[in-house]
Amino acid sequence: MTIKQIERLRKGAITLLMLAISILFLLPFLWMLSASFKIEADVFTYPIQWIPAKWHIIENYKEVWIGKFPFYKYYWNTVKVTVLTTVTSAFVSALAAYGFSKINFAASKYLFIIVLATYMIPHQAILVPQFILYRQIGFFDSHLGLILLSSFSVLGTFMLRQFFMGVHNEYIESAKIDGAGHWRIFWQIAFPLVRPAVATYAILRFIWTWNDYQNPLIFLRTDKLYTIQLAMQKFTTINGEFYSLIMAAAVSAILPLLIVFIIGQKSVIEGIALGGVKG
Amino acid sequence: MQKLETAAEAPKAKHISKRSSLQKKETIAGLLFVGPMLIGVTVLTFIPIIATFLLSLADWNFIAGFKDIKWVGFDNYERLLQDDGFMKSLKNNAYFLLTVPIYLAISMLLAILIDKHVYMKSYFKVAYFMPYISSIVAVAIVWQVLFHPSAGPVNQLLISFGIDNPPKWIADPKYALPSLMMISIWISIGFNLIVYIAGLQSIPKDLYEAADIDGANAWHKFKSITFPQLSSTSFFLLVTGIISTFKIFDLIAILTKGGPISSTSMLVWHLYDTAFVNLKIGYASSMAVILFACVMLITVLQWLGQKKWVNY
């Protein structure tokens, strides 16, 4: 055997080993998917039936989506909250990032440090005052309040600022000479140049908001305002013993993210690697 | 003479005033751009953190309204020291720190293998990353079922291997915390792995080429090139990992609610329970201050340590 062949053989062997390990990461998801297709009596049969003996897909998903505890409502709530949070947060962050990197004003440096300093504050350390504030100003138990909570992202500002700093100042200077104000320069020159970075941030924010459990738990009270993460937990409490239905709900909650992730895979992975950001 | 001077200064002054009016315009534009962010951060973060400090000095039940607020100085902090539940939570937090080096080691190993030694790289990235993009609620519910003491697949597997009395996992005070730690490791690997792969890709190739010429084996290359070159990545992940263990909440809220017999209660869970279930706002705020202090301490240590421990 040549050295190259040995090398290839080794690579193949390691690939096989890694495949085996990766099963450990996918198995719970496969189990979830398979359980969601089964009749309740078959969920816990052992050895595990990976391919259901009796299929019950339509009945399970119908019960979850339009049954006693209809998921379509919570889905709509989640889509609304997630999309609006993502858009607002990306916009506010981009504005601030441009202001901190491309507009030359005296207070800029200090203001940026102040904003950055708040990043160290763990969210749970301010939950109680936020809760009290929301009760006082009437934002408690509303989607608007929930959206505003995650709309002012220091992380987004920091991330996008790095990219705005990469935009050459000559573009901005020459636009200024042509008489353009900062608003036009932002929209027509700078923003299009950093669009990939904004997209990366938006996808991450989308995933985090979609998966957020803690904020809806604390800041929402009325059933009909629930997001799916909250609804899913409630669903579990109500349907305690109906694991096939619970798994159908879990699959429904994960599926949109899986799609977003597969479409934006490169952006997500790059964004995470780049900023080393964590939700 | 005087006249001449003023004549010479006039255009200069005009120039300055034009410049300063331009500068004023820049400042206004700047403030308009960063304004929304500043207002948001002030109202939703700055004022609340100050309020947290103030409330931690009070004895207050939220339902009673502002007029019934009682200022008690540092009593809440003294109480914390004697509060067994709180101390138990802190201890559990300390145990949880163990997860960080474990998942860092696993992630580093997997990252090295995925980066250079396998086919189908992108499949592996996605597979290991699945737990990160999935909601903790869904993932936690699946694990709850898998770990079900009597009917769950994990225990059925153990029974079929001839283990008569398998642990009851999250229902057993002895095993509940380790079970949560296992799930947490499983969730955390994806994120750390991705950051490690990025770190690996920034190591200069010629270092390995030089090592090859010197006849270094894989272990030597790992010990003298890969590991030290990854030190800044490892350090960063260690710090974010430690900070994130202080913030753990979702897993506990969904899986155990701090039980059984408070074996899985942790700082943030205890805080939540005190504030939103028992409505002791002041007391909960003193815990929030402790949380803030812990995170702050780690961040400061990070600043101090960065120079010392990271070798490029």
XYZ file of C-alpha atoms in Angstrom:
591
model
C 0.000 0.000 0.000
C 1.204 3.448 -0.754
C 1.301 6.113 1.923
C -1.610 7.852 0.247
C -3.733 4.727 0.466
C -2.940 4.271 4.141
C -3.832 7.900 4.672
C -7.147 7.403 2.913
C -7.896 4.249 4.845
C -7.256 6.055 8.095
C -9.464 8.928 7.084
C -12.212 6.473 6.190
C -11.921 4.709 9.524
C -12.111 7.967 11.452
C -15.121 9.007 9.385
C -16.873 5.783 10.368
C -16.061 6.329 14.024
C -17.320 9.912 13.877
C -20.489 8.734 12.155
C -21.097 6.415 15.079
C -20.586 9.259 17.544
C -22.780 11.627 15.543
C -25.638 9.147 15.959
C -25.533 9.998 19.642
C -26.400 13.546 18.696
C -29.090 12.698 16.193
C -30.712 9.751 17.950
C -32.882 11.796 20.318
C -34.212 13.720 17.324
C -34.887 10.528 15.381
C -36.644 9.055 18.392
C -38.728 12.206 18.665
C -39.680 12.055 14.989
C -40.507 8.384 15.109
C -42.561 8.705 18.314
C -44.574 11.506 16.740
C -45.675 9.093 14.003
C -46.855 6.350 16.347
C -49.973 5.417 18.224
C -49.534 6.098 21.914
C -49.367 2.407 22.883
C -46.308 1.886 20.682
C -44.198 4.796 21.933
C -42.470 2.849 24.666
C -42.305 -0.602 23.156
C -38.922 -2.177 23.564
C -36.857 -2.820 21.479
C -37.583 0.588 19.988
C -39.587 0.496 16.758
C -37.764 3.106 14.731
C -40.217 2.631 11.917
C -43.715 2.592 13.413
C -45.731 -0.606 13.090
C -48.947 1.393 13.004
C -48.777 4.841 11.459
C -50.649 7.616 13.152
C -49.073 10.731 11.609
C -52.144 12.579 10.417
C -54.135 11.951 13.573
C -51.288 13.057 15.857
C -50.408 16.204 14.001
C -54.066 17.104 13.490
C -54.676 16.832 17.220
C -51.658 19.006 17.959
C -52.356 21.660 15.359
C -56.116 22.084 15.519
C -57.150 20.027 18.536
C -58.067 21.128 22.041
C -54.862 23.092 22.426
C -54.343 24.388 18.912
C -50.775 24.978 17.940
C -51.532 27.138 14.920
C -52.362 30.021 17.263
C -49.088 29.740 19.133
C -47.269 29.318 15.873
C -48.683 32.553 14.623
C -47.725 34.299 17.876
C -44.193 32.982 17.617
C -43.798 33.924 13.977
C -45.041 37.426 14.752
C -42.829 37.955 17.791
C -39.772 36.388 16.166
C -39.992 38.263 12.867
C -40.681 41.628 14.485
C -37.935 41.157 17.067
C -35.451 40.150 14.395
C -36.245 43.095 12.142
C -36.314 45.700 14.918
C -33.213 44.381 16.574
C -31.232 44.222 13.316
C -32.352 47.730 12.381
C -31.599 49.344 15.750
C -28.241 47.568 15.904
C -27.294 48.592 12.368
C -28.205 52.213 13.052
C -26.169 52.310 16.241
C -23.291 50.437 14.652
C -23.142 52.967 11.821
C -23.351 55.839 14.283
C -20.548 54.466 16.400
C -18.238 53.715 13.498
C -18.874 56.215 10.724
C -20.054 59.412 12.384
C -17.356 61.389 14.022
C -18.672 62.993 17.194
C -17.086 63.687 20.506
C -19.233 61.555 22.800
C -19.160 58.555 20.474
C -16.315 56.715 22.167
C -17.711 57.080 25.676
C -21.243 56.197 24.680
C -19.958 53.077 22.955
C -18.058 51.979 26.045
C -21.153 52.523 28.164
C -23.282 50.457 25.799
C -20.656 47.741 25.653
C -20.372 47.651 29.432
C -24.020 46.607 29.732
C -23.147 43.424 27.894
C -21.601 42.119 31.096
C -24.886 42.319 32.942
C -26.567 38.920 32.961
C -30.185 39.246 31.921
C -31.438 37.388 34.959
C -29.930 40.015 37.246
C -32.374 42.599 35.899
C -35.460 40.455 35.376
C -37.208 41.603 38.532
C -36.951 45.369 37.876
C -37.886 44.800 34.231
C -40.927 42.893 35.387
C -41.927 45.705 37.761
C -41.289 48.329 35.085
C -43.419 46.410 32.596
C -46.255 46.098 35.086
C -46.132 49.842 35.679
C -46.078 50.962 32.053
C -48.485 48.331 30.809
C -46.061 46.361 28.637
C -46.523 43.261 30.753
C -48.411 40.448 29.072
C -48.131 41.922 25.583
C -46.260 40.974 22.462
C -44.996 44.524 22.089
C -43.255 44.289 25.462
C -41.750 40.929 24.594
C -40.462 42.246 21.263
C -38.915 45.346 22.844
C -37.104 43.238 25.435
C -34.797 41.738 22.809
C -34.728 44.661 20.397
C -31.729 46.477 21.818
C -28.902 44.088 21.296
C -25.452 45.146 22.405
C -24.078 42.063 20.752
C -25.648 42.991 17.407
C -24.303 46.516 17.672
C -20.833 45.265 18.464
C -20.857 42.696 15.681
C -22.146 45.073 13.005
C -19.835 47.859 14.112
C -16.879 45.631 13.234
C -18.262 45.339 9.718
C -19.126 49.012 9.299
C -15.553 49.842 10.294
C -14.457 47.780 7.305
C -16.377 50.091 4.924
C -13.861 52.490 3.387
C -14.178 56.073 4.502
C -13.559 57.306 0.937
C -17.013 56.074 -0.072
C -18.558 58.085 2.695
C -16.434 61.183 2.149
C -17.164 61.289 -1.561
C -20.879 60.813 -0.934
C -20.718 63.695 1.534
C -19.044 65.909 -1.061
C -21.903 65.040 -3.377
C -24.185 66.416 -0.704
C -25.593 63.208 0.762
C -26.549 63.215 4.442
C -25.791 60.367 6.817
C -29.228 58.849 6.424
C -28.764 58.475 2.665
C -25.205 57.265 3.043
C -26.382 54.681 5.568
C -29.200 53.338 3.400
C -27.651 53.559 -0.015
C -23.981 52.904 0.576
C -23.013 51.492 3.941
C -25.958 49.186 4.658
C -25.815 47.328 1.325
C -22.107 46.744 1.898
C -22.635 45.077 5.271
C -25.808 43.222 4.298
C -24.242 39.744 4.673
C -23.260 40.557 8.249
C -26.736 41.863 8.997
C -28.178 38.647 7.555
C -25.932 36.562 9.795
C -26.961 38.489 12.841
C -30.622 38.328 11.839
C -30.531 34.546 11.476
C -28.925 34.158 14.892
C -31.446 36.512 16.465
C -34.235 34.586 14.762
C -33.032 31.295 16.250
C -32.593 32.761 19.730
C -35.982 34.459 19.762
C -37.798 31.449 18.369
C -36.243 29.286 21.081
C -36.610 31.771 23.900
C -38.420 30.281 26.844
C -37.468 32.469 29.767
C -38.844 35.815 28.570
C -42.250 34.526 27.462
C -42.479 32.588 30.732
C -41.988 35.712 32.799
C -43.504 38.433 30.655
C -46.594 36.698 29.249
C -49.547 35.504 31.260
C -52.540 35.149 28.946
C -52.867 31.780 27.202
C -53.700 33.195 23.832
C -50.485 35.233 23.717
C -48.211 32.235 24.342
C -45.324 31.458 22.040
C -44.723 27.832 21.087
C -41.969 27.222 23.605
C -44.319 28.172 26.378
C -47.267 26.429 24.751
C -45.245 23.258 24.363
C -44.518 23.102 28.046
C -48.147 23.741 28.872
C -49.099 21.089 26.368
C -46.845 18.650 28.212
C -48.507 19.447 31.508
C -51.964 18.964 30.005
C -51.207 15.927 27.860
C -48.870 14.441 30.481
C -49.168 10.863 29.302
C -49.616 11.411 25.590
C -46.039 11.282 24.474
C -46.844 10.772 20.808
C -48.657 14.107 20.802
C -45.942 15.839 22.812
C -43.352 14.625 20.331
C -45.458 15.856 17.422
C -45.502 19.248 19.127
C -41.734 19.158 19.619
C -41.155 18.255 15.977
C -43.410 21.149 14.941
C -41.413 23.529 17.129
C -38.027 22.477 15.779
C -38.884 22.120 12.096
C -38.917 25.833 11.089
C -35.553 26.351 12.730
C -34.106 23.371 10.980
C -35.228 24.895 7.678
C -33.820 28.327 8.557
C -30.608 26.678 9.642
C -30.210 24.573 6.532
C -30.825 27.600 4.301
C -28.551 29.907 6.278
C -26.115 27.261 7.451
C -23.028 29.002 6.203
C -24.007 32.343 7.726
C -24.904 30.790 11.060
C -21.707 28.820 11.398
C -19.578 31.728 10.212
C -21.356 34.140 12.514
C -20.888 31.916 15.511
C -17.277 31.231 14.691
C -16.602 34.891 14.034
C -18.076 36.476 17.085
C -18.057 33.408 19.231
C -21.537 34.499 20.144
C -23.885 32.683 22.402
C -27.594 33.222 22.881
C -2.141 97.081 12.964
C -5.080 96.068 14.989
C -7.269 96.396 11.993
C -5.018 94.177 9.980
C -5.115 91.503 12.589
C -8.860 91.386 12.729
C -9.026 91.391 8.984
C -6.758 88.392 8.923
C -8.716 86.638 11.628
C -12.100 87.181 10.139
C -11.936 84.486 7.484
C -10.362 82.124 9.980
C -13.150 82.707 12.464
C -15.675 82.193 9.733
C -13.933 78.971 8.836
C -14.015 77.809 12.424
C -17.656 78.667 12.831
C -18.439 76.779 9.650
C -16.464 73.842 10.894
C -18.109 73.910 14.264
C -21.531 74.080 12.692
C -20.584 71.085 10.581
C -19.343 69.365 13.696
C -22.604 70.192 15.429
C -24.471 68.597 12.555
C -22.309 65.500 12.845
C -22.995 65.297 16.558
C -26.731 65.558 16.033
C -26.625 62.927 13.292
C -24.515 60.699 15.525
C -26.896 61.008 18.437
C -29.868 60.309 16.191
C -28.258 57.128 14.900
C -27.194 55.746 18.267
C -30.216 57.225 20.057
C -32.657 54.301 19.823
C -30.016 51.912 21.124
C -29.022 54.273 23.937
C -32.609 54.788 25.044
C -33.302 51.058 24.928
C -30.200 50.171 26.902
C -30.848 52.907 29.442
C -34.481 52.004 30.089
C -34.182 48.223 29.871
C -30.727 47.613 31.312
C -29.218 50.557 33.173
C -32.183 51.625 35.229
C -33.068 47.995 36.049
C -29.545 47.140 37.244
C -29.553 50.159 39.543
C -33.018 49.138 40.706
C -31.722 45.641 41.411
C -29.094 47.080 43.755
C -31.637 49.310 45.495
C -34.257 46.588 45.833
C -31.699 44.246 47.323
C -31.719 46.549 50.346
C -35.474 46.266 50.780
C -37.990 43.859 52.159
C -40.862 44.001 49.755
C -43.693 41.892 48.503
C -44.600 43.035 45.017
C -48.356 42.611 45.534
C -48.343 45.069 48.454
C -47.473 48.044 46.248
C -44.741 50.635 46.568
C -45.961 52.118 49.835
C -45.236 48.952 51.765
C -41.581 48.875 50.851
C -39.355 48.447 53.917
C -35.699 49.375 53.787
C -33.657 46.833 55.676
C -30.075 47.635 54.725
C -27.924 44.547 54.257
C -30.283 42.165 56.047
C -31.068 40.286 52.841
C -27.412 39.491 52.312
C -27.049 38.272 55.879
C -30.066 36.068 55.368
C -28.574 34.640 52.204
C -25.601 33.331 54.133
C -27.902 31.359 56.422
C -30.298 30.244 53.708
C -29.680 26.530 53.147
C -31.636 26.549 49.901
C -29.503 29.340 48.490
C -26.257 27.753 49.631
C -27.339 24.447 48.124
C -28.021 26.239 44.832
C -24.592 27.853 44.862
C -23.031 24.472 45.528
C -24.905 22.986 42.584
C -23.602 25.846 40.455
C -20.105 24.947 41.552
C -20.660 21.306 40.562
C -21.957 22.429 37.232
C -18.643 24.136 36.498
C -17.297 20.623 35.919
C -19.257 20.412 32.683
C -17.166 23.164 31.095
C -13.765 21.426 30.890
C -15.506 18.191 29.917
C -17.321 19.636 26.922
C -14.314 21.748 25.969
C -12.140 18.634 25.783
C -14.746 16.691 23.798
C -15.370 19.634 21.475
C -11.676 20.163 20.847
C -11.125 16.511 20.017
C -14.143 16.355 17.711
C -13.139 19.644 16.070
C -9.637 18.362 15.300
C -11.043 15.171 13.811
C -13.691 17.002 11.778
C -11.288 19.661 10.547
C -8.686 17.371 9.033
C -9.433 13.729 9.359
C -12.884 12.988 7.967
C -14.923 12.961 4.804
C -18.318 14.748 4.736
C -17.244 17.631 6.950
C -20.434 19.628 6.563
C -22.617 16.689 7.559
C -20.730 16.477 10.842
C -20.972 20.172 11.486
C -24.749 20.056 11.081
C -25.200 16.812 13.042
C -23.285 17.993 16.092
C -24.883 21.402 15.840
C -28.474 20.133 15.919
C -28.866 20.403 19.711
C -27.793 24.066 19.591
C -30.442 25.160 17.102
C -33.193 23.094 18.658
C -35.183 24.710 21.397
C -34.178 23.648 24.873
C -37.836 23.035 25.636
C -38.202 20.426 22.902
C -34.826 18.870 23.641
C -35.516 18.762 27.366
C -38.881 17.096 26.855
C -37.300 14.436 24.661
C -34.655 13.730 27.281
C -37.295 13.634 29.961
C -39.004 10.856 28.071
C -35.763 9.047 27.236
C -34.772 9.141 30.921
C -38.229 8.063 32.129
C -37.501 5.798 35.157
C -39.634 2.814 34.153
C -40.665 3.134 30.528
C -37.829 5.250 29.092
C -35.606 3.747 26.384
C -32.428 4.442 28.371
C -33.480 2.339 31.318
C -35.036 -0.342 29.150
C -31.699 -0.655 27.442
C -29.937 -0.901 30.810
C -32.416 -3.532 32.026
C -31.890 -5.541 28.872
C -28.164 -5.476 29.643
C -28.992 -7.145 32.938
C -28.896 -4.139 35.252
C -31.775 -4.761 37.609
C -32.053 -1.453 39.355
C -31.081 1.268 36.918
C -30.906 4.793 38.355
C -34.081 6.846 38.190
C -32.119 9.687 36.548
C -33.885 13.030 36.882
C -36.354 11.580 39.384
C -33.576 10.475 41.744
C -31.982 13.102 44.018
C -28.598 11.426 43.619
C -28.628 11.270 39.839
C -30.699 14.328 38.929
C -27.864 16.850 38.843
C -25.450 14.566 36.941
C -28.268 13.868 34.446
C -28.756 17.577 33.865
C -25.014 17.975 33.486
C -24.952 15.250 30.862
C -27.739 16.891 28.890
C -26.017 20.239 29.205
C -22.756 18.800 27.851
C -24.664 17.251 24.983
C -26.245 20.618 24.144
C -23.041 22.653 24.488
C -20.758 20.619 22.252
C -22.130 21.993 18.964
C -21.388 25.620 19.704
C -17.917 24.995 21.118
C -17.054 22.668 18.284
C -17.849 25.323 15.682
C -15.700 27.916 17.443
C -12.849 25.406 17.749
C -13.033 24.572 14.046
C -12.710 28.286 13.269
C -9.743 28.451 15.645
C -8.082 25.474 13.960
C -8.452 27.042 10.547
C -6.488 30.086 11.643
C -3.401 28.069 12.640
C -0.657 28.647 10.024
C -0.125 25.525 7.891
C 3.660 25.900 7.772
C 3.900 25.094 11.484
C 2.667 21.585 10.696
C 4.879 21.329 7.628
C 7.905 22.196 9.702
C 6.873 19.599 12.270
C 6.516 16.997 9.523
C 10.043 17.688 8.351
C 11.243 17.209 11.899
C 9.415 13.896 11.970
C 6.973 14.813 14.735
C 4.152 12.348 15.390
C 0.483 13.256 15.796
C 0.674 13.523 19.590
C 3.702 15.815 19.408
C 2.007 18.023 16.877
C -1.048 18.251 19.089
C 1.018 18.979 22.186
C 3.355 21.551 20.706
C 1.311 23.172 17.943
C -2.440 22.610 18.031
C -3.060 22.905 21.758
C -0.971 26.055 22.368
C -2.250 27.686 19.176
C -5.790 27.081 20.353
C -5.150 28.598 23.758
C -6.879 31.892 23.037
C -9.931 30.053 21.686
C -9.944 27.734 24.694
C -9.628 30.632 27.069
C -12.495 32.475 25.440
C -14.700 29.375 25.473
C -13.784 28.642 29.075
C -14.878 32.104 30.154
C -18.144 32.122 28.176
C -18.759 28.560 29.348
C -18.311 29.434 33.014
C -20.529 32.479 32.670
C -23.215 30.440 30.958
C -23.302 27.902 33.801
C -24.329 30.747 36.093
C -27.249 31.518 33.810
C -28.716 28.020 33.515
C -32.461 28.178 33.879
C -34.461 26.602 31.045
C -33.289 23.041 31.603
C -34.167 23.168 35.281
C -37.482 24.942 34.744
C -38.616 22.298 32.274
C -37.044 19.125 33.639
C -36.904 19.250 37.409
C -38.117 22.569 38.803
C -35.182 22.407 41.172
C -36.233 19.024 42.556
C -36.248 16.298 43.638
C -35.670 17.708 47.142
C -33.900 20.733 45.696
C -31.092 18.541 44.366
C -31.025 20.490 41.105
C -31.785 23.990 42.337
C -29.313 26.502 40.945
C -28.727 30.205 41.410
C -31.028 31.546 38.698
C -33.722 28.966 39.389
C -33.681 29.899 43.077
C -33.853 33.561 42.130
C -36.815 32.943 39.835
C -38.585 30.863 42.459
C -38.061 33.508 45.142
C -39.137 36.412 42.953
C -41.955 35.060 40.820
C -43.353 32.224 42.897
C -42.785 33.459 46.449
C -42.912 37.126 45.408
C -40.086 38.167 47.727
C -38.772 40.897 45.505
C -36.120 42.344 47.797
C -34.674 38.998 48.757
C -34.579 37.852 45.136
C -32.793 41.071 44.189
C -30.004 40.325 46.632
C -29.534 37.016 44.783
C -29.496 38.941 41.509
C -26.697 41.100 42.900
C -24.738 37.961 43.802
C -25.280 36.656 40.277
C -24.101 39.963 38.848
C -21.057 39.924 41.118
C -20.120 36.383 40.074
C -20.311 37.221 36.369
C -18.441 40.476 36.962
C -15.698 38.691 38.896
C -15.184 36.204 36.074
C -15.079 38.996 33.508
C -12.466 40.897 35.516
C -10.422 37.722 35.959
C -10.670 37.264 32.222
C -9.169 40.693 31.615
C -6.384 40.065 34.062
C -5.737 36.527 32.900
C -5.833 37.053 29.186
C -2.256 38.298 28.956
C -0.889 35.734 31.333
C -2.428 32.497 30.136
C -2.877 32.958 26.458
C 0.229 32.220 24.471
C 0.136 32.849 20.811
